[in-house]
PDB file of C-alpha atoms in Angstrom:
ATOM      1  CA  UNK A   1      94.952  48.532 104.286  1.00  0.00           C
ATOM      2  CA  UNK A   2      95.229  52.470 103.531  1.00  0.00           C
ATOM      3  CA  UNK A   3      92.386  53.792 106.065  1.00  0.00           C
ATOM      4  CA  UNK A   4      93.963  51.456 108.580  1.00  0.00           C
ATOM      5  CA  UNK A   5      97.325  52.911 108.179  1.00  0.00           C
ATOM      6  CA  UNK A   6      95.757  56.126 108.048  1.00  0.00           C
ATOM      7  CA  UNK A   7      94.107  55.501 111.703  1.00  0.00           C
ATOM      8  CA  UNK A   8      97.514  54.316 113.092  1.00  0.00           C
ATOM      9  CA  UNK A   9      99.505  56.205 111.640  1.00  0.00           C
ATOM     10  CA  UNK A  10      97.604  59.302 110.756  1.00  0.00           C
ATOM     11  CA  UNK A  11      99.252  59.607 107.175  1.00  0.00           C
ATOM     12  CA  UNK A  12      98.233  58.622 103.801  1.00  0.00           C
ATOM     13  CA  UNK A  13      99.980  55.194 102.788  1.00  0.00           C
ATOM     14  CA  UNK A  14     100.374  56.297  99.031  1.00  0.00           C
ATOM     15  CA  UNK A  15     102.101  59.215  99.736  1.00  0.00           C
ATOM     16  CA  UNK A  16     104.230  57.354 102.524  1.00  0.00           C
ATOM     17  CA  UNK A  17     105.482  54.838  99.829  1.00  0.00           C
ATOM     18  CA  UNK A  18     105.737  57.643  97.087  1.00  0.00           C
ATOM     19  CA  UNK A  19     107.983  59.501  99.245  1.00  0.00           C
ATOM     20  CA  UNK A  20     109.959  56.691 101.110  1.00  0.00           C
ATOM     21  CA  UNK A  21     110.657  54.163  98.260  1.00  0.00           C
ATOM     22  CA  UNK A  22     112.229  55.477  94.772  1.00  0.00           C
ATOM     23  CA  UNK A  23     109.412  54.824  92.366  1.00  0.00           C
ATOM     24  CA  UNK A  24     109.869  55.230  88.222  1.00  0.00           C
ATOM     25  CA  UNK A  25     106.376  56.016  87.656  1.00  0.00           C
ATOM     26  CA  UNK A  26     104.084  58.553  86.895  1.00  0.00           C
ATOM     27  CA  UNK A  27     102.290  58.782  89.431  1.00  0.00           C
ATOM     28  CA  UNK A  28     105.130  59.795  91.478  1.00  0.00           C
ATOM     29  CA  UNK A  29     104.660  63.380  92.423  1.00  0.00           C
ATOM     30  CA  UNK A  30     100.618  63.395  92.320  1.00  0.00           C
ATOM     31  CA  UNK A  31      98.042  61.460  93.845  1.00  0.00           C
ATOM     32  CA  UNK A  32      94.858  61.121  92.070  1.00  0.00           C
ATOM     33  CA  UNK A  33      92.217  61.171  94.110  1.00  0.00           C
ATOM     34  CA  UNK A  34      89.739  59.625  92.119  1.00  0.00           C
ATOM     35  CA  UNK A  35      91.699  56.487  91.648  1.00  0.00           C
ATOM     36  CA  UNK A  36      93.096  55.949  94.658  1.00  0.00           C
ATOM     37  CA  UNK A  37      92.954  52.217  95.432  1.00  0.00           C
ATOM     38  CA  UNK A  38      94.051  52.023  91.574  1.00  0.00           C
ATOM     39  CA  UNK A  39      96.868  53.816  92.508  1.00  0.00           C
ATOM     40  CA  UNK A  40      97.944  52.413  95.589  1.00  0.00           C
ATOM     41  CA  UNK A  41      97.753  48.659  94.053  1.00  0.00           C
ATOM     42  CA  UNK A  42     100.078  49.868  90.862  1.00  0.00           C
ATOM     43  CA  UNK A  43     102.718  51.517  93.411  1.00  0.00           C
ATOM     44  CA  UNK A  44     102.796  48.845  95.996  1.00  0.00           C
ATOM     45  CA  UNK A  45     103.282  46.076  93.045  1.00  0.00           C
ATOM     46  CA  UNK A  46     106.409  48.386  91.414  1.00  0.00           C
ATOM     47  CA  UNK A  47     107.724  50.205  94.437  1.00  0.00           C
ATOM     48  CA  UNK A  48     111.724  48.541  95.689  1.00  0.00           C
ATOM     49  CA  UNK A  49     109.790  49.160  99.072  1.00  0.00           C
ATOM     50  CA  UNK A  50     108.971  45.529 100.196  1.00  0.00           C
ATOM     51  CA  UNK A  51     105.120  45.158 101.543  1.00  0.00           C
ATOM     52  CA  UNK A  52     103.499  42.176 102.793  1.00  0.00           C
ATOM     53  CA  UNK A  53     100.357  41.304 105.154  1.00  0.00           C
ATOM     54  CA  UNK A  54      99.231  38.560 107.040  1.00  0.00           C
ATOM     55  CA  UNK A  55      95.550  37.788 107.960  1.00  0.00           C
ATOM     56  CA  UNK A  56      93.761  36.268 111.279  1.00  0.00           C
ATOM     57  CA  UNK A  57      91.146  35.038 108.736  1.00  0.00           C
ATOM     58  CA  UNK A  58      91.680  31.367 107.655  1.00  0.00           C
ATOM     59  CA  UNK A  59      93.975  29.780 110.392  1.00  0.00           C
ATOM     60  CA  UNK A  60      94.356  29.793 113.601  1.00  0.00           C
ATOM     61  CA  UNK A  61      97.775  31.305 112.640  1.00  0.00           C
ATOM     62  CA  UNK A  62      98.614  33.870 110.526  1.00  0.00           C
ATOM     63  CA  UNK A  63      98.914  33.455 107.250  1.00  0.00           C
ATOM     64  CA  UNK A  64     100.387  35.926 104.689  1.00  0.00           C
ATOM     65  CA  UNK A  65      98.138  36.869 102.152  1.00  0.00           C
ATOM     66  CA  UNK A  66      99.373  39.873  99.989  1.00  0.00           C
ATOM     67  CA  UNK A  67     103.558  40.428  99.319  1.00  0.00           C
ATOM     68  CA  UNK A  68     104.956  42.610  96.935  1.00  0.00           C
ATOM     69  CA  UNK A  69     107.497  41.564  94.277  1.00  0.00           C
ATOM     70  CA  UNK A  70     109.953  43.138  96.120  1.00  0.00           C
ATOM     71  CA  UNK A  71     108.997  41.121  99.728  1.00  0.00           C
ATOM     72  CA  UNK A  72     108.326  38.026  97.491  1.00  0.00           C
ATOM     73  CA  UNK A  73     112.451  38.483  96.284  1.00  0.00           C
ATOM     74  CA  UNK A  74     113.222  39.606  99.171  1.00  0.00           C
ATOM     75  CA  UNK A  75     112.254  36.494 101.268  1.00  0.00           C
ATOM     76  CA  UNK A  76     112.409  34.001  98.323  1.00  0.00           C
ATOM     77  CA  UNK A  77     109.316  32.754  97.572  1.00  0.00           C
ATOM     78  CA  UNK A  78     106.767  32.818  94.629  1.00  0.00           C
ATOM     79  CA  UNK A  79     103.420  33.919  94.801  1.00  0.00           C
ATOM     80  CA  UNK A  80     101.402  30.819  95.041  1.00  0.00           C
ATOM     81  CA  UNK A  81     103.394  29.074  98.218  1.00  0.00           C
ATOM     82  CA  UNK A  82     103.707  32.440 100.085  1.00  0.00           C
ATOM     83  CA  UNK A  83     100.193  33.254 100.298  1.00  0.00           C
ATOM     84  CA  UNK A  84      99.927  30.056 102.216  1.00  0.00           C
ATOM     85  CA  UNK A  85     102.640  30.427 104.545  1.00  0.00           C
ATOM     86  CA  UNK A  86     102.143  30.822 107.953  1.00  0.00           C
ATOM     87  CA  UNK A  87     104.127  34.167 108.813  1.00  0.00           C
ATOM     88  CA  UNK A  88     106.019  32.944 111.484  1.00  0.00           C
ATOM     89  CA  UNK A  89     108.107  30.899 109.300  1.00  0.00           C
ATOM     90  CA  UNK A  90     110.077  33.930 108.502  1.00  0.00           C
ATOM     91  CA  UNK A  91     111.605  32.973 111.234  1.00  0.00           C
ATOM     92  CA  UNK A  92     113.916  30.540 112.129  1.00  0.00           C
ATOM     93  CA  UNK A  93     114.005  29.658 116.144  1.00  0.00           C
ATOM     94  CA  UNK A  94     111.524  29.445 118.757  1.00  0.00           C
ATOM     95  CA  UNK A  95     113.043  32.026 120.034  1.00  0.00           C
ATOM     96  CA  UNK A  96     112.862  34.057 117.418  1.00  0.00           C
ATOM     97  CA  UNK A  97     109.088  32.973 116.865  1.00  0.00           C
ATOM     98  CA  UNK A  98     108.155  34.729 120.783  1.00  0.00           C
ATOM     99  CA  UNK A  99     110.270  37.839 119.509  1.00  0.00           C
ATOM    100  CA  UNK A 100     108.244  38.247 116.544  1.00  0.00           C
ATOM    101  CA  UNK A 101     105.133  37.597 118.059  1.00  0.00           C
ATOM    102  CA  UNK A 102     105.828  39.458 121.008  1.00  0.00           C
ATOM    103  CA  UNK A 103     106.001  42.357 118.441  1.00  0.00           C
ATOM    104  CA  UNK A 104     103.357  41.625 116.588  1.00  0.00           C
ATOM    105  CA  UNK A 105     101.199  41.477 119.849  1.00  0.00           C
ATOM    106  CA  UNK A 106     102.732  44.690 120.706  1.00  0.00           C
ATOM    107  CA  UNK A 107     102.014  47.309 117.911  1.00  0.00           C
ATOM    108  CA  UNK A 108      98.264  45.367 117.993  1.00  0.00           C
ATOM    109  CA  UNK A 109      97.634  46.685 121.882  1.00  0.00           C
ATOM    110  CA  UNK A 110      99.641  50.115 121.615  1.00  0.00           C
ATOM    111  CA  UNK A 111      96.988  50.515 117.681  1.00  0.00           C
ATOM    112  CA  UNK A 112      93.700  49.966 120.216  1.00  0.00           C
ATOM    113  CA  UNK A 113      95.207  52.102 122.991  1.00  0.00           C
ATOM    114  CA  UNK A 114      95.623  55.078 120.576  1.00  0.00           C
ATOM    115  CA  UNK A 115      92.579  54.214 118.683  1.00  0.00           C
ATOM    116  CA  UNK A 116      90.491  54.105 122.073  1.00  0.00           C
ATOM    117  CA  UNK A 117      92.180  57.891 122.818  1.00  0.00           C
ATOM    118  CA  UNK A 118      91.921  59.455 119.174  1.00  0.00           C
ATOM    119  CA  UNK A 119      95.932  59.770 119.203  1.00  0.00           C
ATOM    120  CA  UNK A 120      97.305  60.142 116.265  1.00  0.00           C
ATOM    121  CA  UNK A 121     101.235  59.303 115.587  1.00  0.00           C
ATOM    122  CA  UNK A 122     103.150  56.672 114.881  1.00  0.00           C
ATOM    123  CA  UNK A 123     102.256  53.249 116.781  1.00  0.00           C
ATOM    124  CA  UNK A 124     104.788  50.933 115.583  1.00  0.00           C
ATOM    125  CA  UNK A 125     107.736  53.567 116.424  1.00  0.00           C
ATOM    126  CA  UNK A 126     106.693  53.094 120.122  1.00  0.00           C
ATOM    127  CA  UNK A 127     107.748  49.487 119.766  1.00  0.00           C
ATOM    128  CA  UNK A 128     109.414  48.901 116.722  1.00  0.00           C
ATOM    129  CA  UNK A 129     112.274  51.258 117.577  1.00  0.00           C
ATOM    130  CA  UNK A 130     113.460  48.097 119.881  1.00  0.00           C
ATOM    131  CA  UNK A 131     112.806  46.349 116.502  1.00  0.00           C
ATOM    132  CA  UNK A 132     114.329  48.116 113.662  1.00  0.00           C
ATOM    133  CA  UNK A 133     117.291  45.913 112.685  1.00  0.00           C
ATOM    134  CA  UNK A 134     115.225  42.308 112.642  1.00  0.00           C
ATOM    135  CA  UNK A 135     116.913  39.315 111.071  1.00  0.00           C
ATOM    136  CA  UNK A 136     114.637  36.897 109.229  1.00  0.00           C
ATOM    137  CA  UNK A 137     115.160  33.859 107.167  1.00  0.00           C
ATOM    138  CA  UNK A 138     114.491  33.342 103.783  1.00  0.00           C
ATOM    139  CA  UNK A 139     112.283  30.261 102.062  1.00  0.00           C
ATOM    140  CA  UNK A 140     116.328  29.219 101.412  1.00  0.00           C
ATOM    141  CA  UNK A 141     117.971  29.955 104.537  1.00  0.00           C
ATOM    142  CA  UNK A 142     120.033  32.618 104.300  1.00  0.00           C
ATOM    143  CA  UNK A 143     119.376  35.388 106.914  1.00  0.00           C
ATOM    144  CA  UNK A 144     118.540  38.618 106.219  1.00  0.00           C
ATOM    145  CA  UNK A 145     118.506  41.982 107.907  1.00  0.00           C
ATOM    146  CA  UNK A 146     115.250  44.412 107.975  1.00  0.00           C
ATOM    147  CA  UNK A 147     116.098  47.796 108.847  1.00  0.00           C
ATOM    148  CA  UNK A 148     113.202  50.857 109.178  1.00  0.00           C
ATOM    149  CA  UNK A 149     110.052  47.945 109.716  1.00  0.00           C
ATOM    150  CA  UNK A 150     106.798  49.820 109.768  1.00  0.00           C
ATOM    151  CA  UNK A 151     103.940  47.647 110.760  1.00  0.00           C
ATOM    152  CA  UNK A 152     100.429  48.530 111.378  1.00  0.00           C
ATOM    153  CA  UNK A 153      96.800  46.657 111.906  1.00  0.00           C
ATOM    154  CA  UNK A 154      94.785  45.917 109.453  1.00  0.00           C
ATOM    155  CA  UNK A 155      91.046  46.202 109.835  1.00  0.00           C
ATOM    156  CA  UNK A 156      88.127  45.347 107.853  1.00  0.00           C
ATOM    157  CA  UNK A 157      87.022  48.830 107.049  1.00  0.00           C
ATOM    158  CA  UNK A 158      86.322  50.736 104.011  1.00  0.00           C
ATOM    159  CA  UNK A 159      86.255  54.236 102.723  1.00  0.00           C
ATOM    160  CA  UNK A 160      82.699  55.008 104.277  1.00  0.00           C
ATOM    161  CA  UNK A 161      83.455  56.179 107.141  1.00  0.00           C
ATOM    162  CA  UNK A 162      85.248  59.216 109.006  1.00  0.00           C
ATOM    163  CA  UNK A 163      87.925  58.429 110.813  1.00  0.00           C
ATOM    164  CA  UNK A 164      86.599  59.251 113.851  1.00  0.00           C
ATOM    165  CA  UNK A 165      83.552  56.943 113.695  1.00  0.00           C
ATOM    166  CA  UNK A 166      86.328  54.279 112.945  1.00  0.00           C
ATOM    167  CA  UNK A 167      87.951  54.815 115.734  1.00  0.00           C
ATOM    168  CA  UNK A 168      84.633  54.792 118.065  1.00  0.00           C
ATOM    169  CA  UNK A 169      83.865  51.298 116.089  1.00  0.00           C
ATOM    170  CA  UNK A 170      87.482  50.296 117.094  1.00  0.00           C
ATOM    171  CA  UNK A 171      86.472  51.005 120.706  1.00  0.00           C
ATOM    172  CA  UNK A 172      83.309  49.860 120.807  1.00  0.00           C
ATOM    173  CA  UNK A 173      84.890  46.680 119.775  1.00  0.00           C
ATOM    174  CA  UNK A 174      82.517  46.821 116.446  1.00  0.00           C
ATOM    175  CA  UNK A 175      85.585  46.447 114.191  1.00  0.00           C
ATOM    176  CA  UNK A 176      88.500  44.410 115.075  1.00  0.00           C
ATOM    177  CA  UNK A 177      91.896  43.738 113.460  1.00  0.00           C
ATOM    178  CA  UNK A 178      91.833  41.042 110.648  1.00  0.00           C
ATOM    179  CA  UNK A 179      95.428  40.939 110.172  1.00  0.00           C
ATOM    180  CA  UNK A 180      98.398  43.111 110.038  1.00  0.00           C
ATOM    181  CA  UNK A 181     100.475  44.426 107.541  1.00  0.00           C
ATOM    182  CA  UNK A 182     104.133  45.988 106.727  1.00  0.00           C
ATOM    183  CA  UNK A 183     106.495  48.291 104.035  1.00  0.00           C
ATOM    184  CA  UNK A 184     110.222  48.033 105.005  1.00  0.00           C
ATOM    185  CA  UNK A 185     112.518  50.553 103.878  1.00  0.00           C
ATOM    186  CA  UNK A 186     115.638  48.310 103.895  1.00  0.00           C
ATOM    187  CA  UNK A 187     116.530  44.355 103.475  1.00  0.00           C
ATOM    188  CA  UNK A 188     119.833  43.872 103.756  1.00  0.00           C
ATOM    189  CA  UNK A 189     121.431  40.150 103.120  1.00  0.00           C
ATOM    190  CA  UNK A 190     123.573  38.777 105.267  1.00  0.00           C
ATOM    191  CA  UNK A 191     126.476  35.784 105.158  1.00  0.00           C
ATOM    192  CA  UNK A 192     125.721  32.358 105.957  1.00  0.00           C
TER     193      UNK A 192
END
């Protein structure tokens, strides 16, 4: 999940969630580099940031498979039932299924385009900005509002590679997305 948000977004995802989301921990102001998947699984479990991903993997739908405390209060749910939920039932109308998928569809073409050309930046914000204020449904109905969504592609790579071979594997159509994932800065709740 890091290295991929790394090749889209050509930033480290620890120090993205360290800076954006107000973390009591120690870790706060240093990264270790020796532990760093260590590190990044204790902040994304205690950071108010919620975080979630889905995966391509075991449906022919997607199906989310990780979500923070803070995404698993946010939406509602508890662990065991949200890590089988398809992820389109955070929404609530077929309309508002096409919208999210035509999103979802979205960042995935604009991550290959920019992997294909080596260009680094922020895919999601090419797309997203049209998205920032999203209303989803929680597991008990009540609507909520996500404001600053940052979602990225999630591919099955690990840390032994460069960056730039990834990206080559990305084009060559070696490596492919197996699912997609996303930290949002605010959930706001609205009336029924």
């Amino acid at each position: 999940m890091a290295i991929s948000y790394q090749l889209e977004r050509g930033e480290n995802l620890l120090s993205t969630i360290l800076r954006e989301g107000p973390l009591e921990y120690e870790a706060r102001t240093t990264v270790d580099e020796e532990n760093l998947s260590l590190q990044l699984a204790q902040v994304c479990a205690l950071t108010p940031l919620p975080i979630a991903s889905h995966d391509f993997l075991r449906a022919d739908e997607a199906i989310y498979c990780y979500g923070n405390n803070a995404f698993l209060n946010g939406f509602g749910y508890d662990w065991d039932e949200f890590v089988q939920l398809p992820s389109r039932r955070c929404v609530e109308t077929d309309d508002e299924v096409l919208e999210r998928q035509r999103l979802l569809d979205a960042v995935k073409d604009i991550a290959i385009m920019k992997s294909l050309t080596g260009e680094k930046g922020d895919v999601a914000e090419d797309v997203a900005s049209n998205y920032d204020n999203l209303i989803r449904v929680r597991k008990d109905g009540r609507k909520i509002l996500l404001k600053g969504v940052n979602l990225w592609n999630v591919y099955d790579v690990n840390n032994s590679h460069d960056l730039l071979s990834l990206r080559s594997s990305i084009k060559s159509g070696e490596i492919k997305a197996i699912g997609q994932a996303v930290w949002i800065k605010t959930v706001e709740y609205l009336q029924k």
